[in-house]
mmCIF file of C-alpha atoms in Angstrom:
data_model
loop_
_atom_site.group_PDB
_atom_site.id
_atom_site.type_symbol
_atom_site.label_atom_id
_atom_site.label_comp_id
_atom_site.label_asym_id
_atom_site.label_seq_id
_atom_site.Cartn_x
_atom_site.Cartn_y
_atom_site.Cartn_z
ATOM 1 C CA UNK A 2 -12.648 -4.463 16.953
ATOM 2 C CA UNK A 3 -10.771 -5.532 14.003
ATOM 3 C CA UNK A 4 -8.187 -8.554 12.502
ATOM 4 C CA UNK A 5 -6.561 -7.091 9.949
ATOM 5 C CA UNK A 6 -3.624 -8.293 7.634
ATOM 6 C CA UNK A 7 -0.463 -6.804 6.839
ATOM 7 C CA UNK A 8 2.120 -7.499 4.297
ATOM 8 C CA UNK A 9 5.920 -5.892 3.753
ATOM 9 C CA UNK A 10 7.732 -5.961 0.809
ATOM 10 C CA UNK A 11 10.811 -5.124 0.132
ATOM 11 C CA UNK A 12 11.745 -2.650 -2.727
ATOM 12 C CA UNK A 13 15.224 -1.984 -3.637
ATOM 13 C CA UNK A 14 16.854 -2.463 -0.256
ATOM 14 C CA UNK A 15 13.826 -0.122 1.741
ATOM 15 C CA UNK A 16 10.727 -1.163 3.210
ATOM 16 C CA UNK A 17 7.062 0.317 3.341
ATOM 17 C CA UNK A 18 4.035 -1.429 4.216
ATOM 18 C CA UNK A 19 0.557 -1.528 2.938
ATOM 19 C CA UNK A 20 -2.632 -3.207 4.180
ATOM 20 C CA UNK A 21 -3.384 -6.296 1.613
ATOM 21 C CA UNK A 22 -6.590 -7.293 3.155
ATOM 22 C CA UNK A 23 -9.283 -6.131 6.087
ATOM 23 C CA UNK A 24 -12.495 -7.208 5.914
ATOM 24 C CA UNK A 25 -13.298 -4.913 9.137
ATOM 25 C CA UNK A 26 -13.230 -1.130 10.264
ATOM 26 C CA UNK A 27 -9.785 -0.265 11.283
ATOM 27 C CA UNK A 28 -9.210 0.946 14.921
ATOM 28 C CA UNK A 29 -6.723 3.363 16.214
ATOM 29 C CA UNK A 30 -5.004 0.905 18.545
ATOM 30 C CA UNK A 31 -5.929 -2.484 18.841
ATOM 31 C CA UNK A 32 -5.648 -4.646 22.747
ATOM 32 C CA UNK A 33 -2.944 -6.439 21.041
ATOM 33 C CA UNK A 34 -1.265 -7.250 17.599
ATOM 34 C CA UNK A 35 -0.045 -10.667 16.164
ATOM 35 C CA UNK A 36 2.825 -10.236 13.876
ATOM 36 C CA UNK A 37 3.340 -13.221 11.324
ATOM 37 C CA UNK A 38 6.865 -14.557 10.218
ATOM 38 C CA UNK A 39 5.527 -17.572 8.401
ATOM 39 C CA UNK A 40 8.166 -19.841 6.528
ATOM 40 C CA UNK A 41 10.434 -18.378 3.578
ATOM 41 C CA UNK A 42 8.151 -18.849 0.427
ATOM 42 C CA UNK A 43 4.737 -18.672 2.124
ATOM 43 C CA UNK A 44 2.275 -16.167 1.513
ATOM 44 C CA UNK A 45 0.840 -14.077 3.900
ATOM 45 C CA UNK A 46 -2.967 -16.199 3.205
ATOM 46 C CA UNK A 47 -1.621 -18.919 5.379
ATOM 47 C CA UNK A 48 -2.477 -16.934 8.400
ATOM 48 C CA UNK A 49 -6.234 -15.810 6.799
ATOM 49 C CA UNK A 50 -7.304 -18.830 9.353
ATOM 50 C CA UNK A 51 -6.170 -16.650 12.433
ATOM 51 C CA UNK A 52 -8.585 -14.447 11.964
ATOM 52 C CA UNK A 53 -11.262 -16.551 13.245
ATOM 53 C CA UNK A 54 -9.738 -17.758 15.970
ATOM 54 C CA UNK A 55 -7.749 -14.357 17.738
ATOM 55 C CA UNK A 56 -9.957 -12.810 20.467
ATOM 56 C CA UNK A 57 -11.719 -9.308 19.502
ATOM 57 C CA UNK A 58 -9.512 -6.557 19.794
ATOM 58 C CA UNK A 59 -6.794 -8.331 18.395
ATOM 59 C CA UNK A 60 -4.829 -7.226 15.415
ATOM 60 C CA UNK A 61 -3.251 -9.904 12.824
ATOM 61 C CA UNK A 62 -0.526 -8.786 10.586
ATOM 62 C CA UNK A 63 2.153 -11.450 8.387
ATOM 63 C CA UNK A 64 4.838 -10.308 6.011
ATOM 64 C CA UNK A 65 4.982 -10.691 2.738
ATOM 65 C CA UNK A 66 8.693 -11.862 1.045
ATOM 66 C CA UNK A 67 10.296 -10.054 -1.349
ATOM 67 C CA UNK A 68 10.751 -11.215 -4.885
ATOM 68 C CA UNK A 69 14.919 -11.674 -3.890
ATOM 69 C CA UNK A 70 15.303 -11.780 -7.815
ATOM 70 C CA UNK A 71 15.134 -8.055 -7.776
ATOM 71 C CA UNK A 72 17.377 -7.103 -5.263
ATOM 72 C CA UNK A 73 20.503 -7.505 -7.303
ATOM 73 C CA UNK A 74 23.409 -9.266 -5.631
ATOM 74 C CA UNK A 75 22.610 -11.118 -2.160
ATOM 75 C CA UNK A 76 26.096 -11.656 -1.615
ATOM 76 C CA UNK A 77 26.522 -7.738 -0.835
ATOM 77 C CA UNK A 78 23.297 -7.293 1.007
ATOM 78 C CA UNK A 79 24.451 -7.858 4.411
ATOM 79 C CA UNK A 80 21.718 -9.962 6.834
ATOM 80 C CA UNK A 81 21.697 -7.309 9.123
ATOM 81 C CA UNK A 82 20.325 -4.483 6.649
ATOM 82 C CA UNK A 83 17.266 -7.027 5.735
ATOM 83 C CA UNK A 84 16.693 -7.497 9.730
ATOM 84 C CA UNK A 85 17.119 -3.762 10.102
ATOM 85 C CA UNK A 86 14.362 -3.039 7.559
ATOM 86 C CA UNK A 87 12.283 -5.460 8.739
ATOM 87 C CA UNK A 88 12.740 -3.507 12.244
ATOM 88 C CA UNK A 89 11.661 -0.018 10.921
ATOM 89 C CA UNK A 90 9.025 -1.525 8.737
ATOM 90 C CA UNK A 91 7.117 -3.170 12.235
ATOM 91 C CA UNK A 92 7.912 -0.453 14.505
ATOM 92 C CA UNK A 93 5.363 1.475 13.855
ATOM 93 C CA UNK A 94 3.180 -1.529 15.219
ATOM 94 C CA UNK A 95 4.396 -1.301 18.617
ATOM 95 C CA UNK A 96 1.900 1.299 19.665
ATOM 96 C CA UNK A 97 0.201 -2.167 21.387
ATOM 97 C CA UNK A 98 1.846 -4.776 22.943
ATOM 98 C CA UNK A 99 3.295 -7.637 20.605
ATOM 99 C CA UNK A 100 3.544 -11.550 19.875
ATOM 100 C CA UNK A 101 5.699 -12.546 17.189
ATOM 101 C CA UNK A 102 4.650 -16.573 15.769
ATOM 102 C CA UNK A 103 7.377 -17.563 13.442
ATOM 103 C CA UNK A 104 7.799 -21.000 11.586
ATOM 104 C CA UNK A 105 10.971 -21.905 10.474
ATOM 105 C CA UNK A 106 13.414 -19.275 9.633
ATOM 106 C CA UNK A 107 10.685 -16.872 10.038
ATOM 107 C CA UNK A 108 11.459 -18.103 13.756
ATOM 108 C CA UNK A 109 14.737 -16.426 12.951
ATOM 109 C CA UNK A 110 13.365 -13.389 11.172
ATOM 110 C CA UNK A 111 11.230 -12.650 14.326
ATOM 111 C CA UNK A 112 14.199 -13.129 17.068
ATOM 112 C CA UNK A 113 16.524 -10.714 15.072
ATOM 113 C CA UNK A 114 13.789 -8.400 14.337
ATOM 114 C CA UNK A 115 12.621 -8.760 17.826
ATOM 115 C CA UNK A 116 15.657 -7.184 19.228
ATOM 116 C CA UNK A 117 16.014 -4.438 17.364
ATOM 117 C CA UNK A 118 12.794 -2.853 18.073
ATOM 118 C CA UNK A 119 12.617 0.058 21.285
ATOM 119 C CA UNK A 120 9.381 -1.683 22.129
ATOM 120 C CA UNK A 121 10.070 -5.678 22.348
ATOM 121 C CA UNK A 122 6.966 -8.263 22.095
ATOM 122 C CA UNK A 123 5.684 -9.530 25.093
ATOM 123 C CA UNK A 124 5.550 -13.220 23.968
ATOM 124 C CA UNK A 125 7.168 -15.160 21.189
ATOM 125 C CA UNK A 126 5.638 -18.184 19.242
ATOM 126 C CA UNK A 127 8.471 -20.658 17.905
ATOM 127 C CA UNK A 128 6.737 -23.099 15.792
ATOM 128 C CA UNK A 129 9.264 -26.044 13.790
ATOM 129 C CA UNK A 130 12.340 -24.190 14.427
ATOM 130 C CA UNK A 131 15.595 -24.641 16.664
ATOM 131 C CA UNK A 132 16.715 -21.735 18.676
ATOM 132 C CA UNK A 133 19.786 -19.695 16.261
ATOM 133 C CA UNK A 134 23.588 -20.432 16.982
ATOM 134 C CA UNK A 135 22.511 -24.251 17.852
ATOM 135 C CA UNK A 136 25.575 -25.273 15.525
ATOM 136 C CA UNK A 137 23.344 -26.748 12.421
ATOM 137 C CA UNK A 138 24.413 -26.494 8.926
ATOM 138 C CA UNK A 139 22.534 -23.807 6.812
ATOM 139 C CA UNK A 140 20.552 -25.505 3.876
ATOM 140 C CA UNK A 141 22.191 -24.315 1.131
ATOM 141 C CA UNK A 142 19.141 -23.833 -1.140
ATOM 142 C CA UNK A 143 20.918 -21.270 -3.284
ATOM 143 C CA UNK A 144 23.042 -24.060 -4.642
ATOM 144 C CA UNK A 145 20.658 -26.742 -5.065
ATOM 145 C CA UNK A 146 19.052 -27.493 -8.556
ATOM 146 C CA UNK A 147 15.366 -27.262 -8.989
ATOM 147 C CA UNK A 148 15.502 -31.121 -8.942
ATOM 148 C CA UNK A 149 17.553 -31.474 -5.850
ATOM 149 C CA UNK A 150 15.086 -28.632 -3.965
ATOM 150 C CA UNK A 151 12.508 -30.277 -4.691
ATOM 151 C CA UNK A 152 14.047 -33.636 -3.243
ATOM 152 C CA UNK A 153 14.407 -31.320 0.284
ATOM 153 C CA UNK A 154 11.253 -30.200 0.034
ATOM 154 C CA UNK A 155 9.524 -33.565 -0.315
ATOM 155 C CA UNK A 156 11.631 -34.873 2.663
ATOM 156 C CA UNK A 157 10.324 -32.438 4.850
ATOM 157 C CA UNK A 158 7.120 -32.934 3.934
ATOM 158 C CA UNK A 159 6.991 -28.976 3.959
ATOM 159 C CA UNK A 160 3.606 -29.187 1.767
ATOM 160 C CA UNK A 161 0.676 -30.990 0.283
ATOM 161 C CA UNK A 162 1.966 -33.411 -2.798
ATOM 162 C CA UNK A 163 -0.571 -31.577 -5.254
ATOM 163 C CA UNK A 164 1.722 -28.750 -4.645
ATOM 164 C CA UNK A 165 4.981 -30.179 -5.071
ATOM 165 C CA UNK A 166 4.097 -31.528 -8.381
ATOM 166 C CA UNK A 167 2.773 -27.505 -9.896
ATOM 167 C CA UNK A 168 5.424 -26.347 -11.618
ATOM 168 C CA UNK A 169 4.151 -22.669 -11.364
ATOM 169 C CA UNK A 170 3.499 -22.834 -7.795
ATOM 170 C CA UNK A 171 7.130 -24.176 -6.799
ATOM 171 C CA UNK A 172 8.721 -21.320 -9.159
ATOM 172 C CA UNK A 173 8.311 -18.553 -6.760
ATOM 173 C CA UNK A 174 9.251 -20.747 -3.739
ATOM 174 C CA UNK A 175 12.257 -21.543 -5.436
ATOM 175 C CA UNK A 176 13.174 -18.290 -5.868
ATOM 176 C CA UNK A 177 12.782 -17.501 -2.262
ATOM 177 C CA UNK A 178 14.398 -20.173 -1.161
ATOM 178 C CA UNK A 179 17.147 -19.615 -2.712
ATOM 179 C CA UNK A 180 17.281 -15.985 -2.010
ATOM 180 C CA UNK A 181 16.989 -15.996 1.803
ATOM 181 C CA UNK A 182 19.528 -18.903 1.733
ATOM 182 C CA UNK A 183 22.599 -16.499 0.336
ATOM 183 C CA UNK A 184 21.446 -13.641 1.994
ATOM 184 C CA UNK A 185 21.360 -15.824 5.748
ATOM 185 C CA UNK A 186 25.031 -16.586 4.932
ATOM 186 C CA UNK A 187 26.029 -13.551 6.478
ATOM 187 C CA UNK A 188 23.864 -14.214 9.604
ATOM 188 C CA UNK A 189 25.880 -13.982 12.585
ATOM 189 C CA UNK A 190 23.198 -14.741 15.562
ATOM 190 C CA UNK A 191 22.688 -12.579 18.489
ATOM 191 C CA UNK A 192 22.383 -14.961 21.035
ATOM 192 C CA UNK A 193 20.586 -12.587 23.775
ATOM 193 C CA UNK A 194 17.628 -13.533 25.737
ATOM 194 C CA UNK A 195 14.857 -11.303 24.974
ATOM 195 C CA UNK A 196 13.752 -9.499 28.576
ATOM 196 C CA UNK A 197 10.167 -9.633 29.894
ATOM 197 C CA UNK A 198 8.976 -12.275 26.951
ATOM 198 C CA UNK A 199 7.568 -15.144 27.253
ATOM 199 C CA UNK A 200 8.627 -18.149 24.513
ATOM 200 C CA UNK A 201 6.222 -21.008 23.746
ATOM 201 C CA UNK A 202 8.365 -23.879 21.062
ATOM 202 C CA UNK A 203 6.138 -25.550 19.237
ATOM 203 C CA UNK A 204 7.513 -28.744 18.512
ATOM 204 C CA UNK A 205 5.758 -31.039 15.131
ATOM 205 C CA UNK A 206 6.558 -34.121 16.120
ATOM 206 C CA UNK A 207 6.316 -35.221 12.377
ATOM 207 C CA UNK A 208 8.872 -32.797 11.255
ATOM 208 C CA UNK A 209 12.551 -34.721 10.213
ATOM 209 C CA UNK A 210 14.377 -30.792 10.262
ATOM 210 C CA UNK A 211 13.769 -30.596 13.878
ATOM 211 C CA UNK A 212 14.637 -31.797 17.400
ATOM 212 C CA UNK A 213 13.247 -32.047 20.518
ATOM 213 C CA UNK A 214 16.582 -30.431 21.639
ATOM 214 C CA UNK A 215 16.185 -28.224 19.235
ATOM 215 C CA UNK A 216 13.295 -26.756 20.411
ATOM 216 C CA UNK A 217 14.309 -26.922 24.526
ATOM 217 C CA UNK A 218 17.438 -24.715 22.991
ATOM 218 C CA UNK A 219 14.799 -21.835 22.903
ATOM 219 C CA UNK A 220 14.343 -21.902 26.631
ATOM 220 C CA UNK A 221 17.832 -20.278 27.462
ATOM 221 C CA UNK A 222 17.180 -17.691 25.513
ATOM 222 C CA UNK A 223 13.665 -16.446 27.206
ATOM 223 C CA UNK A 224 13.498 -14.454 30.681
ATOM 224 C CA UNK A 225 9.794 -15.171 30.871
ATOM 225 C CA UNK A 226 7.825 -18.046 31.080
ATOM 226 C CA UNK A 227 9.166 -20.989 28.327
ATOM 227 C CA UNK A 228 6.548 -23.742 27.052
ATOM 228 C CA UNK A 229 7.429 -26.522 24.922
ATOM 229 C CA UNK A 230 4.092 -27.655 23.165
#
């Protein structure tokens, strides 16, 4: 068996993957593989935990965010070219059946990708994110100030204070931020339940960006079974 780590990154508008970490032999075709959409700004280490805890057999992959700064203008990279790149970049995976966890607007990122794939997951992980088209404003990062982001940030209480206050460290979350943020404003959602996939919303109670509602909003859009937790 194996648990094995993924990442994608995006260069100039294409996508290619490469494995960033395995610490075990590589198998063929695993039972089952965990795709990662953790939040905008994350690395792909914030899943490293998972690989203790996912049965044997199971494969655990997360993406890795582009640096936005060198894709030139958002504003003319449509939202549906990212998604579609994102598509082509995991459907390769597919040779095993497929859960998608995504937190936040990776929540998004795995919905859209999600339906553009010939094989679709079998179960989908929601974890401090509304279901899309629920009529919320979008953030507006990309026209914050560094001051003002970092205002949002503490009020979501999106991560440890030692972090908020590391210049360094916030730099590159900034930056992605900000770049997801102008390219989402062309993000039209799809609005389609997913067949033959289950949906489990995981609700934080302690998180101010996100409803109970919010989160029940995912049921209408799965045909399998639906679980808040």
């Amino acid at each position: 068996f194996f648990k094995q780590k993924t990442a994608y990154e995006i260069v100039d508008c294409d996508w290619s993957s490469d494995v960033c970490s395995s610490d075990l032999p590589r198998a063929d075709r695993p039972l089952a593989r965990v795709i990662g959409f953790q939040q905008v700004g994350v690395a792909p280490s914030i899943l490293d935990p998972w690989c203790d805890l996912l049965p044997d057999g199971v494969s655990l992959h997360a993406m890795k965010y582009p640096d936005f700064s060198a894709l030139g203008d958002l504003s003319r990279l449509p939202f549906e070219r990212f998604i579609d790149g994102l598509a082509r970049a995991i459907e390769p995976l597919s040779d095993a059946p497929l859960v998608f966890v995504g937190g936040c607007f990776g929540a998004v990122l795995a919905y859209e990708t999600a339906h553009r794939l010939s094989r679709r997951p079998m179960g989908m992980v929601f974890i401090g994110a509304g279901a899309p088209g629920g009529g919320s404003a979008a953030p507006g990062y990309h026209r914050m100030s560094d001051a003002q982001l970092k205002a949002e940030l503490v009020r979501m209480k999106s991560m440890p204070d030692h972090l908020l206050e590391n210049d360094d460290y916030l730099r590159p979350v900034f930056g992605a931020l900000r770049g997801m943020s102008r390219l989402a404003g062309s993000y039209r959602p799809t609005r389609m339940a997913l067949p033959d996939c289950a949906i489990t919303a995981v609700w934080p109670r302690s998180d101010v960006t996100v409803g109970r509602q919010d989160m029940l909003a995912w049921n209408a859009l799965a045909t399998g079974r639906f679980t808040l937790a």
